[in-house]
CSV table of C-alpha atoms and ligand atoms in Angstrom, one decimal:
chain,number,residue,atom,x,y,z
A,2,UNK,CA,83.5,-70.4,108.2
A,3,UNK,CA,85.1,-73.2,110.0
A,4,UNK,CA,82.5,-75.3,111.4
A,5,UNK,CA,84.4,-77.7,114.0
A,6,UNK,CA,84.2,-75.9,117.3
A,7,UNK,CA,87.8,-76.0,118.6
A,8,UNK,CA,86.6,-75.7,122.2
A,9,UNK,CA,85.8,-79.1,124.2
A,10,UNK,CA,82.5,-80.0,124.9
A,11,UNK,CA,83.4,-80.4,128.5
A,12,UNK,CA,84.6,-76.7,128.7
A,13,UNK,CA,81.3,-75.8,127.2
A,14,UNK,CA,79.1,-77.8,129.4
A,15,UNK,CA,80.8,-76.3,132.5
A,16,UNK,CA,81.4,-72.6,131.3
A,17,UNK,CA,79.9,-69.8,129.3
A,18,UNK,CA,82.2,-67.8,127.2
A,19,UNK,CA,81.4,-63.8,127.1
A,20,UNK,CA,82.7,-61.8,124.4
A,21,UNK,CA,82.6,-58.2,123.5
A,22,UNK,CA,84.3,-56.6,120.6
A,23,UNK,CA,85.8,-53.1,120.0
A,24,UNK,CA,86.2,-52.5,116.3
A,25,UNK,CA,88.0,-49.3,114.8
A,26,UNK,CA,87.3,-48.6,111.3
A,27,UNK,CA,89.1,-45.9,109.4
A,28,UNK,CA,86.7,-43.6,107.6
A,29,UNK,CA,87.6,-42.8,104.0
A,30,UNK,CA,88.0,-39.2,104.0
A,31,UNK,CA,90.5,-37.7,101.7
A,32,UNK,CA,91.8,-35.4,104.7
A,33,UNK,CA,92.3,-36.0,108.4
A,34,UNK,CA,89.6,-35.3,111.0
A,35,UNK,CA,91.1,-32.1,112.4
A,36,UNK,CA,93.3,-30.7,109.5
A,37,UNK,CA,93.6,-30.9,106.0
A,38,UNK,CA,96.6,-33.1,106.0
A,39,UNK,CA,96.0,-36.2,103.5
A,40,UNK,CA,95.1,-39.5,104.7
A,41,UNK,CA,96.5,-41.4,102.0
A,42,UNK,CA,98.2,-44.8,103.0
A,43,UNK,CA,101.8,-45.7,102.0
A,44,UNK,CA,103.3,-42.3,101.7
A,45,UNK,CA,106.7,-41.6,102.9
A,46,UNK,CA,106.7,-41.3,106.7
A,47,UNK,CA,106.1,-37.9,108.2
A,48,UNK,CA,105.2,-36.3,105.1
A,49,UNK,CA,101.5,-35.7,105.7
A,50,UNK,CA,101.9,-33.6,109.0
A,51,UNK,CA,101.1,-30.3,110.0
A,52,UNK,CA,101.1,-28.2,113.1
A,53,UNK,CA,97.7,-29.4,114.3
A,54,UNK,CA,98.1,-33.1,113.9
A,55,UNK,CA,101.8,-32.8,115.2
A,56,UNK,CA,100.3,-31.1,118.6
A,57,UNK,CA,102.3,-27.9,118.1
A,58,UNK,CA,101.3,-25.0,120.7
A,59,UNK,CA,98.7,-23.0,119.6
A,60,UNK,CA,97.6,-25.2,116.7
A,61,UNK,CA,93.5,-25.6,116.7
A,62,UNK,CA,91.5,-28.6,115.7
A,63,UNK,CA,88.7,-27.9,112.9
A,64,UNK,CA,86.4,-30.9,112.6
A,65,UNK,CA,85.9,-32.4,109.2
A,66,UNK,CA,82.6,-32.5,108.2
A,67,UNK,CA,82.9,-35.5,106.0
A,68,UNK,CA,84.1,-37.6,108.7
A,69,UNK,CA,80.9,-36.9,110.8
A,70,UNK,CA,78.7,-37.9,107.8
A,71,UNK,CA,80.4,-41.0,107.3
A,72,UNK,CA,80.2,-41.8,111.0
A,73,UNK,CA,76.6,-41.1,111.0
A,74,UNK,CA,75.9,-43.2,107.8
A,75,UNK,CA,77.8,-46.2,109.4
A,76,UNK,CA,76.0,-45.6,112.6
A,77,UNK,CA,72.5,-45.6,110.6
A,78,UNK,CA,73.4,-48.8,108.9
A,79,UNK,CA,74.1,-50.4,112.3
A,80,UNK,CA,70.7,-49.3,113.4
A,81,UNK,CA,72.4,-46.9,116.0
A,82,UNK,CA,70.3,-43.8,117.5
A,83,UNK,CA,72.1,-40.6,116.6
A,84,UNK,CA,72.7,-38.2,119.4
A,85,UNK,CA,71.6,-34.8,118.2
A,86,UNK,CA,74.6,-33.4,120.5
A,87,UNK,CA,77.7,-35.1,121.2
A,88,UNK,CA,80.9,-34.1,123.0
A,89,UNK,CA,84.6,-34.6,121.9
A,90,UNK,CA,86.9,-35.5,124.9
A,91,UNK,CA,90.4,-35.7,125.6
A,92,UNK,CA,91.9,-38.9,126.4
A,93,UNK,CA,95.1,-38.6,128.0
A,94,UNK,CA,97.8,-40.7,128.0
A,95,UNK,CA,101.7,-40.9,127.1
A,96,UNK,CA,102.8,-42.8,124.2
A,97,UNK,CA,105.8,-42.0,121.6
A,98,UNK,CA,103.2,-42.2,119.0
A,99,UNK,CA,100.9,-39.7,120.4
A,100,UNK,CA,102.5,-36.1,120.1
A,101,UNK,CA,99.9,-34.3,121.8
A,102,UNK,CA,100.0,-36.5,124.9
A,103,UNK,CA,96.2,-37.0,124.5
A,104,UNK,CA,93.8,-38.5,121.8
A,105,UNK,CA,90.7,-36.6,120.9
A,106,UNK,CA,88.1,-39.0,121.0
A,107,UNK,CA,84.3,-38.9,122.5
A,108,UNK,CA,83.4,-40.3,126.0
A,109,UNK,CA,80.3,-40.0,128.0
A,110,UNK,CA,78.2,-38.2,125.0
A,111,UNK,CA,79.2,-40.4,121.8
A,112,UNK,CA,77.9,-39.7,118.3
A,113,UNK,CA,75.5,-42.8,118.3
A,114,UNK,CA,74.1,-45.5,120.7
A,115,UNK,CA,72.0,-48.5,120.8
A,116,UNK,CA,72.6,-50.3,117.5
A,117,UNK,CA,72.6,-53.9,116.8
A,118,UNK,CA,73.6,-56.5,114.0
A,119,UNK,CA,71.8,-59.6,113.4
A,120,UNK,CA,73.8,-62.7,112.9
A,121,UNK,CA,73.0,-65.9,111.5
A,122,UNK,CA,73.5,-68.6,114.0
A,123,UNK,CA,73.9,-71.7,111.5
A,124,UNK,CA,76.3,-71.9,108.5
A,125,UNK,CA,73.7,-72.4,105.9
A,126,UNK,CA,71.9,-69.0,106.7
A,127,UNK,CA,68.6,-70.5,105.4
A,128,UNK,CA,66.6,-71.7,108.5
A,129,UNK,CA,66.2,-68.1,109.8
A,130,UNK,CA,67.9,-68.6,113.0
A,131,UNK,CA,69.3,-65.3,113.9
A,132,UNK,CA,70.5,-63.4,117.3
A,133,UNK,CA,70.8,-59.7,117.7
A,134,UNK,CA,74.1,-58.5,118.9
A,135,UNK,CA,73.7,-55.1,120.8
A,136,UNK,CA,76.0,-52.2,119.7
A,137,UNK,CA,76.6,-50.3,122.7
A,138,UNK,CA,78.1,-47.1,121.0
A,139,UNK,CA,79.7,-45.8,118.0
A,140,UNK,CA,82.0,-42.6,118.3
A,141,UNK,CA,84.5,-40.6,116.3
A,142,UNK,CA,88.0,-40.1,117.3
A,143,UNK,CA,91.5,-39.5,115.8
A,144,UNK,CA,94.1,-42.4,115.2
A,145,UNK,CA,97.5,-42.3,116.8
A,146,UNK,CA,100.8,-42.6,114.8
A,147,UNK,CA,102.8,-45.8,114.1
A,148,UNK,CA,105.8,-46.9,115.9
A,149,UNK,CA,108.3,-48.5,113.4
A,150,UNK,CA,110.5,-51.5,114.4
A,151,UNK,CA,111.8,-52.4,111.1
A,152,UNK,CA,112.6,-51.1,107.6
A,153,UNK,CA,115.3,-48.3,108.5
A,154,UNK,CA,119.0,-48.1,109.3
A,155,UNK,CA,119.2,-48.3,113.0
A,156,UNK,CA,116.3,-50.6,113.4
A,157,UNK,CA,117.9,-53.0,115.5
A,158,UNK,CA,118.5,-50.4,118.5
A,159,UNK,CA,116.0,-47.7,117.7
A,160,UNK,CA,112.5,-47.2,117.1
A,161,UNK,CA,111.1,-44.7,114.5
A,162,UNK,CA,107.8,-42.8,114.6
A,163,UNK,CA,105.5,-42.3,111.7
A,164,UNK,CA,103.0,-39.7,112.1
A,165,UNK,CA,101.1,-39.6,109.0
A,166,UNK,CA,98.5,-41.9,110.6
A,167,UNK,CA,97.9,-39.0,113.5
A,168,UNK,CA,94.7,-37.7,113.0
A,169,UNK,CA,93.1,-40.0,110.5
A,170,UNK,CA,89.4,-40.3,111.4
A,171,UNK,CA,88.2,-43.4,113.0
A,172,UNK,CA,85.0,-44.7,114.1
A,173,UNK,CA,85.1,-47.0,117.0
A,174,UNK,CA,82.0,-49.5,117.3
A,175,UNK,CA,81.7,-51.0,120.5
A,176,UNK,CA,79.5,-54.3,120.9
A,177,UNK,CA,77.4,-55.3,123.9
A,178,UNK,CA,79.1,-58.4,125.6
A,179,UNK,CA,76.6,-60.3,123.7
A,180,UNK,CA,78.6,-62.9,122.1
A,181,UNK,CA,78.6,-66.6,123.4
A,182,UNK,CA,81.3,-68.4,121.3
A,183,UNK,CA,84.3,-67.3,119.1
A,184,UNK,CA,82.0,-68.4,116.0
A,185,UNK,CA,79.7,-65.7,116.9
A,186,UNK,CA,82.4,-63.1,117.3
A,187,UNK,CA,83.5,-64.2,113.7
A,188,UNK,CA,80.0,-63.9,112.5
A,189,UNK,CA,79.5,-60.6,113.6
A,190,UNK,CA,82.8,-59.4,112.5
A,191,UNK,CA,81.7,-60.7,109.0
A,192,UNK,CA,78.5,-58.9,109.1
A,193,UNK,CA,79.8,-55.7,110.6
A,194,UNK,CA,82.5,-55.6,107.6
A,195,UNK,CA,79.9,-56.2,105.0
A,196,UNK,CA,77.5,-53.5,106.3
A,197,UNK,CA,80.4,-51.1,106.5
A,198,UNK,CA,81.5,-52.0,102.8
A,199,UNK,CA,78.1,-51.4,101.8
A,200,UNK,CA,78.0,-48.0,103.3
A,201,UNK,CA,81.2,-47.2,101.4
A,202,UNK,CA,82.6,-45.2,104.4
A,203,UNK,CA,85.5,-47.5,104.9
A,204,UNK,CA,87.5,-49.9,102.8
A,205,UNK,CA,88.0,-52.2,105.9
A,206,UNK,CA,91.4,-53.4,104.6
A,207,UNK,CA,92.9,-55.2,107.6
A,208,UNK,CA,96.4,-55.1,106.1
A,209,UNK,CA,96.3,-51.3,106.0
A,210,UNK,CA,94.8,-51.2,109.5
A,211,UNK,CA,91.7,-49.7,108.3
A,212,UNK,CA,89.7,-52.2,110.2
A,213,UNK,CA,91.2,-53.3,113.8
A,214,UNK,CA,89.6,-55.3,116.4
A,215,UNK,CA,90.0,-55.8,119.9
A,216,UNK,CA,88.4,-58.5,121.8
A,217,UNK,CA,87.2,-58.7,125.4
A,218,UNK,CA,86.7,-62.2,126.8
A,219,UNK,CA,85.7,-63.8,129.8
A,220,UNK,CA,83.9,-67.2,131.1
A,221,UNK,CA,81.5,-68.0,133.8
A,222,UNK,CA,80.2,-71.1,135.3
A,223,UNK,CA,76.9,-71.9,133.3
A,224,UNK,CA,73.8,-70.3,135.4
A,225,UNK,CA,75.9,-67.7,137.0
A,226,UNK,CA,74.7,-64.3,136.1
A,227,UNK,CA,77.6,-61.9,136.9
A,228,UNK,CA,80.3,-61.9,134.4
A,229,UNK,CA,83.8,-63.4,135.0
A,230,UNK,CA,86.8,-61.4,135.1
A,231,UNK,CA,87.7,-60.2,131.3
A,232,UNK,CA,91.0,-60.0,129.3
A,233,UNK,CA,91.5,-58.0,126.2
A,234,UNK,CA,93.2,-59.4,123.1
A,235,UNK,CA,94.8,-56.8,120.8
A,236,UNK,CA,96.7,-56.9,117.9
A,237,UNK,CA,95.0,-59.5,115.9
A,238,UNK,CA,95.0,-58.7,112.1
A,239,UNK,CA,92.5,-61.3,110.7
A,240,UNK,CA,88.9,-62.6,111.6
A,241,UNK,CA,90.3,-66.0,111.5
A,242,UNK,CA,92.8,-65.2,114.2
A,243,UNK,CA,90.4,-63.4,116.3
A,244,UNK,CA,88.7,-66.7,116.3
A,245,UNK,CA,91.7,-68.7,117.3
A,246,UNK,CA,92.8,-65.9,119.8
A,247,UNK,CA,89.3,-66.2,121.6
A,248,UNK,CA,89.4,-70.1,121.7
A,249,UNK,CA,93.0,-69.6,122.9
A,250,UNK,CA,91.9,-67.4,125.8
A,251,UNK,CA,88.7,-69.1,126.7
A,252,UNK,CA,90.8,-72.3,127.2
A,253,UNK,CA,93.6,-70.4,129.2
A,254,UNK,CA,90.7,-68.9,131.7
A,255,UNK,CA,89.3,-72.3,132.1
A,256,UNK,CA,92.8,-73.9,133.0
A,257,UNK,CA,93.4,-71.0,135.3
A,258,UNK,CA,90.0,-71.3,137.1
A,259,UNK,CA,90.0,-75.3,137.1
A,260,UNK,CA,93.5,-74.9,139.0
A,261,UNK,CA,92.1,-72.5,141.6
A,262,UNK,CA,93.8,-69.6,140.1
A,263,UNK,CA,92.5,-65.8,139.5
A,264,UNK,CA,92.3,-64.4,136.1
A,265,UNK,CA,93.9,-60.9,135.9
A,266,UNK,CA,92.4,-58.0,134.2
A,267,UNK,CA,94.8,-57.3,131.7
A,268,UNK,CA,95.4,-56.6,127.9
A,269,UNK,CA,97.1,-59.4,126.0
A,270,UNK,CA,98.9,-59.6,122.8
A,271,UNK,CA,98.0,-62.3,120.1
A,272,UNK,CA,101.0,-64.1,118.6
A,273,UNK,CA,99.7,-65.5,115.4
A,274,UNK,CA,102.8,-67.7,114.6
A,275,UNK,CA,102.5,-69.4,118.0
A,276,UNK,CA,98.8,-69.0,118.2
A,277,UNK,CA,99.0,-68.0,121.7
A,278,UNK,CA,98.2,-64.8,123.7
A,279,UNK,CA,100.9,-63.1,126.0
A,280,UNK,CA,100.0,-60.6,129.0
A,281,UNK,CA,101.2,-57.0,127.8
A,282,UNK,CA,100.1,-54.9,130.6
A,283,UNK,CA,97.4,-54.6,133.2
A,284,UNK,CA,94.2,-53.0,131.6
A,285,UNK,CA,93.6,-49.5,132.3
A,286,UNK,CA,90.5,-48.3,133.9
A,287,UNK,CA,88.6,-45.4,132.1
A,288,UNK,CA,89.4,-43.1,135.2
A,289,UNK,CA,93.1,-43.6,134.4
A,290,UNK,CA,92.7,-41.6,131.4
A,291,UNK,CA,91.5,-38.6,133.1
A,292,UNK,CA,88.9,-37.5,130.2
A,293,UNK,CA,87.5,-34.1,129.9
A,294,UNK,CA,85.6,-32.3,127.5
A,295,UNK,CA,87.9,-31.0,124.6
A,296,UNK,CA,88.1,-27.1,125.0
A,297,UNK,CA,89.2,-26.3,121.5
A,298,UNK,CA,86.0,-27.9,119.9
A,299,UNK,CA,82.3,-27.1,120.3
A,300,UNK,CA,80.0,-29.8,121.0
A,301,UNK,CA,79.0,-31.6,117.8
A,302,UNK,CA,75.4,-30.8,116.6
A,303,UNK,CA,73.8,-33.3,114.2
A,304,UNK,CA,70.2,-31.7,114.0
A,305,UNK,CA,67.4,-33.6,112.3
A,306,UNK,CA,67.8,-31.8,108.9
A,307,UNK,CA,71.5,-32.8,108.5
A,308,UNK,CA,70.6,-36.4,109.6
A,309,UNK,CA,68.1,-36.3,107.1
A,310,UNK,CA,70.3,-35.2,104.3
A,311,UNK,CA,72.9,-38.0,105.4
A,312,UNK,CA,70.3,-40.7,105.6
A,313,UNK,CA,69.4,-40.0,102.0
A,314,UNK,CA,72.8,-41.5,100.9
A,315,UNK,CA,72.3,-44.8,102.7
A,316,UNK,CA,72.4,-47.5,100.3
A,317,UNK,CA,70.1,-50.5,100.5
A,318,UNK,CA,71.9,-52.9,103.0
A,319,UNK,CA,73.0,-56.4,102.7
A,320,UNK,CA,70.0,-58.0,104.6
A,321,UNK,CA,67.4,-56.1,102.7
A,322,UNK,CA,69.0,-56.8,99.5
A,323,UNK,CA,69.2,-60.6,100.0
A,324,UNK,CA,65.5,-60.5,100.7
A,325,UNK,CA,64.8,-58.4,97.9
A,326,UNK,CA,66.8,-60.7,95.4
A,327,UNK,CA,65.1,-63.9,96.5
A,328,UNK,CA,61.8,-62.2,95.9
A,329,UNK,CA,62.5,-60.4,92.8
A,330,UNK,CA,64.6,-62.9,90.9
A,331,UNK,CA,63.4,-66.5,92.6
A,332,UNK,CA,67.1,-67.5,93.6
A,333,UNK,CA,67.6,-69.3,96.9
A,334,UNK,CA,68.5,-67.5,99.9
A,335,UNK,CA,72.0,-69.1,100.1
A,336,UNK,CA,72.6,-68.1,96.5
A,337,UNK,CA,71.2,-64.4,97.5
A,338,UNK,CA,73.7,-64.5,100.4
A,339,UNK,CA,76.7,-65.2,98.2
A,340,UNK,CA,75.6,-62.8,95.3
A,341,UNK,CA,75.1,-59.8,97.9
A,342,UNK,CA,78.7,-60.8,99.9
A,343,UNK,CA,79.9,-57.3,98.3
A,344,UNK,CA,77.9,-54.5,97.1
A,345,UNK,CA,80.0,-54.5,93.7
A,346,UNK,CA,79.2,-58.1,93.3
A,347,UNK,CA,75.5,-57.7,93.9
A,348,UNK,CA,75.4,-54.7,91.6
A,349,UNK,CA,77.1,-56.6,88.7
A,350,UNK,CA,74.5,-59.6,89.3
A,351,UNK,CA,71.7,-57.2,89.1
A,352,UNK,CA,73.1,-55.3,86.2
A,353,UNK,CA,73.5,-58.4,84.3
A,354,UNK,CA,70.1,-59.7,85.4
A,355,UNK,CA,68.3,-56.5,84.1
A,356,UNK,CA,70.4,-55.9,81.1
A,357,UNK,CA,69.5,-59.8,79.9
A,358,UNK,CA,66.3,-60.3,78.2
A,359,UNK,CA,65.3,-62.8,80.8
A,360,UNK,CA,66.6,-61.7,84.3
A,361,UNK,CA,65.3,-64.8,85.8
A,362,UNK,CA,67.5,-66.9,83.4
A,363,UNK,CA,70.6,-65.1,84.5
A,364,UNK,CA,69.6,-66.1,88.2
A,365,UNK,CA,69.2,-69.7,87.1
A,366,UNK,CA,72.4,-69.9,85.4
A,367,UNK,CA,74.3,-68.4,88.3
A,368,UNK,CA,72.6,-70.7,90.4
A,369,UNK,CA,72.8,-73.9,88.3
A,370,UNK,CA,75.9,-73.5,86.3
A,371,UNK,CA,78.0,-71.0,87.7
A,372,UNK,CA,78.2,-71.8,91.4
A,373,UNK,CA,78.6,-75.7,91.2
A,374,UNK,CA,81.6,-75.0,89.0
A,375,UNK,CA,83.2,-72.6,91.2
A,376,UNK,CA,82.5,-74.8,94.2
A,377,UNK,CA,84.2,-77.6,92.4
A,378,UNK,CA,87.2,-75.7,91.8
A,379,UNK,CA,87.2,-74.2,95.1
A,380,UNK,CA,86.8,-70.5,93.9
A,381,UNK,CA,84.9,-67.5,95.3
A,382,UNK,CA,82.7,-65.8,92.9
A,383,UNK,CA,85.0,-62.9,92.8
A,384,UNK,CA,87.5,-65.1,91.1
A,385,UNK,CA,85.1,-66.7,88.8
A,386,UNK,CA,86.4,-66.8,84.9
A,387,UNK,CA,83.0,-65.9,83.9
A,388,UNK,CA,81.9,-62.5,84.7
A,389,UNK,CA,78.3,-61.6,85.4
A,390,UNK,CA,78.4,-60.0,82.0
A,391,UNK,CA,79.5,-63.2,80.5
A,392,UNK,CA,76.6,-64.9,82.2
A,393,UNK,CA,74.2,-62.3,80.9
A,394,UNK,CA,75.5,-62.7,77.2
A,395,UNK,CA,75.2,-66.5,77.5
A,396,UNK,CA,71.6,-66.2,79.0
A,397,UNK,CA,70.7,-64.0,76.0
A,398,UNK,CA,72.1,-66.7,73.7
A,399,UNK,CA,70.1,-69.3,75.1
A,400,UNK,CA,67.1,-67.1,75.2
A,401,UNK,CA,67.2,-66.5,71.4
A,402,UNK,CA,67.9,-70.0,70.8
A,403,UNK,CA,71.3,-69.3,69.2
A,404,UNK,CA,72.6,-71.8,71.4
A,405,UNK,CA,71.3,-74.6,73.3
A,406,UNK,CA,71.6,-75.6,76.9
A,407,UNK,CA,73.9,-78.4,76.2
A,408,UNK,CA,76.2,-76.3,74.4
A,409,UNK,CA,76.3,-73.6,77.2
A,410,UNK,CA,77.3,-76.2,79.5
A,411,UNK,CA,80.1,-77.1,77.0
A,412,UNK,CA,81.2,-73.4,76.7
A,413,UNK,CA,81.0,-72.9,80.5
A,414,UNK,CA,83.2,-76.1,81.2
A,415,UNK,CA,85.9,-74.5,78.5
A,416,UNK,CA,85.7,-71.3,80.2
A,417,UNK,CA,86.8,-72.9,83.4
A,418,UNK,CA,89.2,-74.9,82.0
A,419,UNK,CA,91.0,-72.1,80.2
A,420,UNK,CA,90.3,-69.3,82.7
A,421,UNK,CA,88.7,-67.3,80.2
A,422,UNK,CA,85.5,-65.2,80.3
A,423,UNK,CA,82.4,-66.4,78.2
A,424,UNK,CA,82.5,-63.6,75.3
A,425,UNK,CA,86.1,-64.9,74.7
A,426,UNK,CA,85.2,-68.6,74.5
A,427,UNK,CA,82.2,-68.0,72.5
A,428,UNK,CA,84.0,-66.0,69.9
A,429,UNK,CA,86.3,-68.8,69.6
A,430,UNK,CA,84.2,-72.0,70.0
A,431,UNK,CA,80.6,-70.7,69.1
A,432,UNK,CA,79.0,-73.5,67.0
A,433,UNK,CA,79.1,-73.2,63.2
A,434,UNK,CA,75.9,-71.2,62.2
A,435,UNK,CA,74.1,-72.3,59.2
A,436,UNK,CA,73.6,-69.3,57.2
A,437,UNK,CA,72.7,-70.9,53.9
A,438,UNK,CA,69.1,-69.8,53.3
A,439,UNK,CA,68.2,-72.9,51.1
A,440,UNK,CA,69.3,-75.1,53.9
A,441,UNK,CA,67.3,-73.1,56.5
A,442,UNK,CA,64.2,-73.1,53.9
A,443,UNK,CA,64.3,-76.8,53.8
A,444,UNK,CA,64.1,-77.1,57.4
A,445,UNK,CA,61.1,-74.6,57.9
A,446,UNK,CA,59.2,-76.5,55.1
A,447,UNK,CA,59.8,-79.7,57.3
A,448,UNK,CA,58.4,-77.9,60.3
A,449,UNK,CA,55.5,-76.4,58.6
A,450,UNK,CA,54.5,-79.8,56.9
A,451,UNK,CA,54.3,-81.2,60.4
A,452,UNK,CA,52.5,-78.5,62.1
A,453,UNK,CA,49.2,-77.7,60.4
A,454,UNK,CA,47.3,-76.8,63.5
A,455,UNK,CA,49.8,-73.9,64.2
A,456,UNK,CA,50.1,-72.9,60.8
A,457,UNK,CA,46.1,-72.5,61.0
A,458,UNK,CA,46.4,-70.5,64.2
A,459,UNK,CA,48.9,-68.3,62.6
A,460,UNK,CA,47.0,-67.5,59.5
A,461,UNK,CA,44.2,-67.1,61.5
A,462,UNK,CA,45.7,-63.9,62.8
A,463,UNK,CA,47.6,-65.4,66.1
A,464,UNK,CA,50.8,-64.1,65.1
A,465,UNK,CA,52.7,-65.0,68.3
A,466,UNK,CA,52.8,-68.4,67.2
A,467,UNK,CA,55.9,-67.7,65.2
A,468,UNK,CA,57.9,-68.1,68.3
A,469,UNK,CA,56.6,-71.7,68.2
A,470,UNK,CA,58.0,-72.3,64.7
A,471,UNK,CA,61.1,-70.5,65.3
A,472,UNK,CA,61.8,-72.8,68.4
A,473,UNK,CA,61.2,-75.9,66.1
A,474,UNK,CA,63.4,-74.8,63.4
A,475,UNK,CA,66.2,-74.1,65.6
A,476,UNK,CA,65.6,-77.4,67.3
A,477,UNK,CA,65.9,-79.0,64.0
A,478,UNK,CA,69.3,-77.5,63.1
A,479,UNK,CA,70.4,-78.5,66.7
A,480,UNK,CA,70.8,-74.7,67.6
A,481,UNK,CA,73.0,-73.8,64.6
A,482,UNK,CA,70.7,-71.9,62.4
A,483,UNK,CA,71.0,-68.4,62.3
A,484,UNK,CA,68.2,-67.0,64.3
A,485,UNK,CA,67.9,-63.8,62.3
A,486,UNK,CA,67.9,-65.5,59.1
A,487,UNK,CA,65.2,-68.2,60.6
A,488,UNK,CA,62.8,-65.4,61.9
A,489,UNK,CA,63.1,-63.5,58.4
A,490,UNK,CA,62.5,-66.8,56.2
A,491,UNK,CA,59.9,-67.8,58.4
A,492,UNK,CA,57.7,-64.6,58.3
A,493,UNK,CA,57.7,-64.9,54.6
A,494,UNK,CA,56.9,-68.6,54.4
A,495,UNK,CA,54.2,-68.2,56.8
A,496,UNK,CA,52.8,-65.4,55.1
A,497,UNK,CA,52.9,-67.4,51.8
B,512,LIG,ZN1,97.7,-32.3,109.9
């Protein structure tokens, strides 16, 4: 994350920003929330539609069980309390991409409430300075369709509608207005996405719209209890842009207030190219939507038994996993944070660490040899030429004495230079092995001659001393003797 706060110190000395976020995540079900149409992204417009999601008269919604399970899973991962009974409600408004004239959502009885996310307040993530951001609610709803303004014949004069997205299941996650800077908002979104990705209920792909964020922002004079008038920023498609948009809005609010003006409660659109927001419409109040309970759906009941079944699916979450990796592999908190940034990366690391003869060595190589080279090249760990499997292989080679630490460093350098994984580099560049038994025997004799004490121990029954001799012989051969041969020949000589 960027570290330089873009807001001036003068502004921050006088005013305190207050930010709350509404995040929509698309749940990864195969079919829509109230019908069996496919949710696949990128299909030809209006091919995944049926009477239910088109809102034709007489069609009735049937709730998708999987969508409920995914939403409950997300809510649990966000430490929410699941309401045993929640109610679907109609949110009425007119828009061309909403064929029914209302959206089925949840209103005063949402699926889940009272959660939180812990964010790190400092960049290094090491001194344990954390803040809890409250999650007001998580509810289920259906998505609307999409208006298309380009990519078809009459695009200059007409708008087309694609209803494939209508009825795709969403979880809306509403935070408390607990954030006090654009950085905190950025950090909250990063953590939220990480947690949702771990649960596997959404791919959180912002380009495809499966994670969308609206931000509510206001400022108030420091020391004042009540909030200032807020504006809502919509249509922002990256976390970085959200931070920019918030900075822009906070400065705009300050200028309006300082010049004696009043902030209008309104919805504003962010234009990423210009880095500015523009007023779009005055913000609706909840009563404008004339919410009422959806008469075509029964109350949603998630009883204790069902909840238990769902919770059994909950994987270890990033925060817990970081703590465990630190304890189990002795790596730093910073490296644990990097290695747990995605579930697949953490899985790869652990797979490599446990498959290798010495897990700690894998962790040390990641920390000592891999991270530094990635940083020098400006690469993320997902872009590393050396895979976790490669790291595990190299760890075993060092462990068995087949290569020295020095050779490992050289091979890592080559891997980064050529952009090839470790096994490929090793195949081509591995040190010439000494497989001539005569030469190895000569080295063995020398080592035995200079180690009378260890020889006595060995012959006195302490067979483990053989590893000392193996080490010495490997060292004498500069890591080039074939380890299997060394072991075989040594055993014979020592018994002799
Ligand atoms: Zn449908």
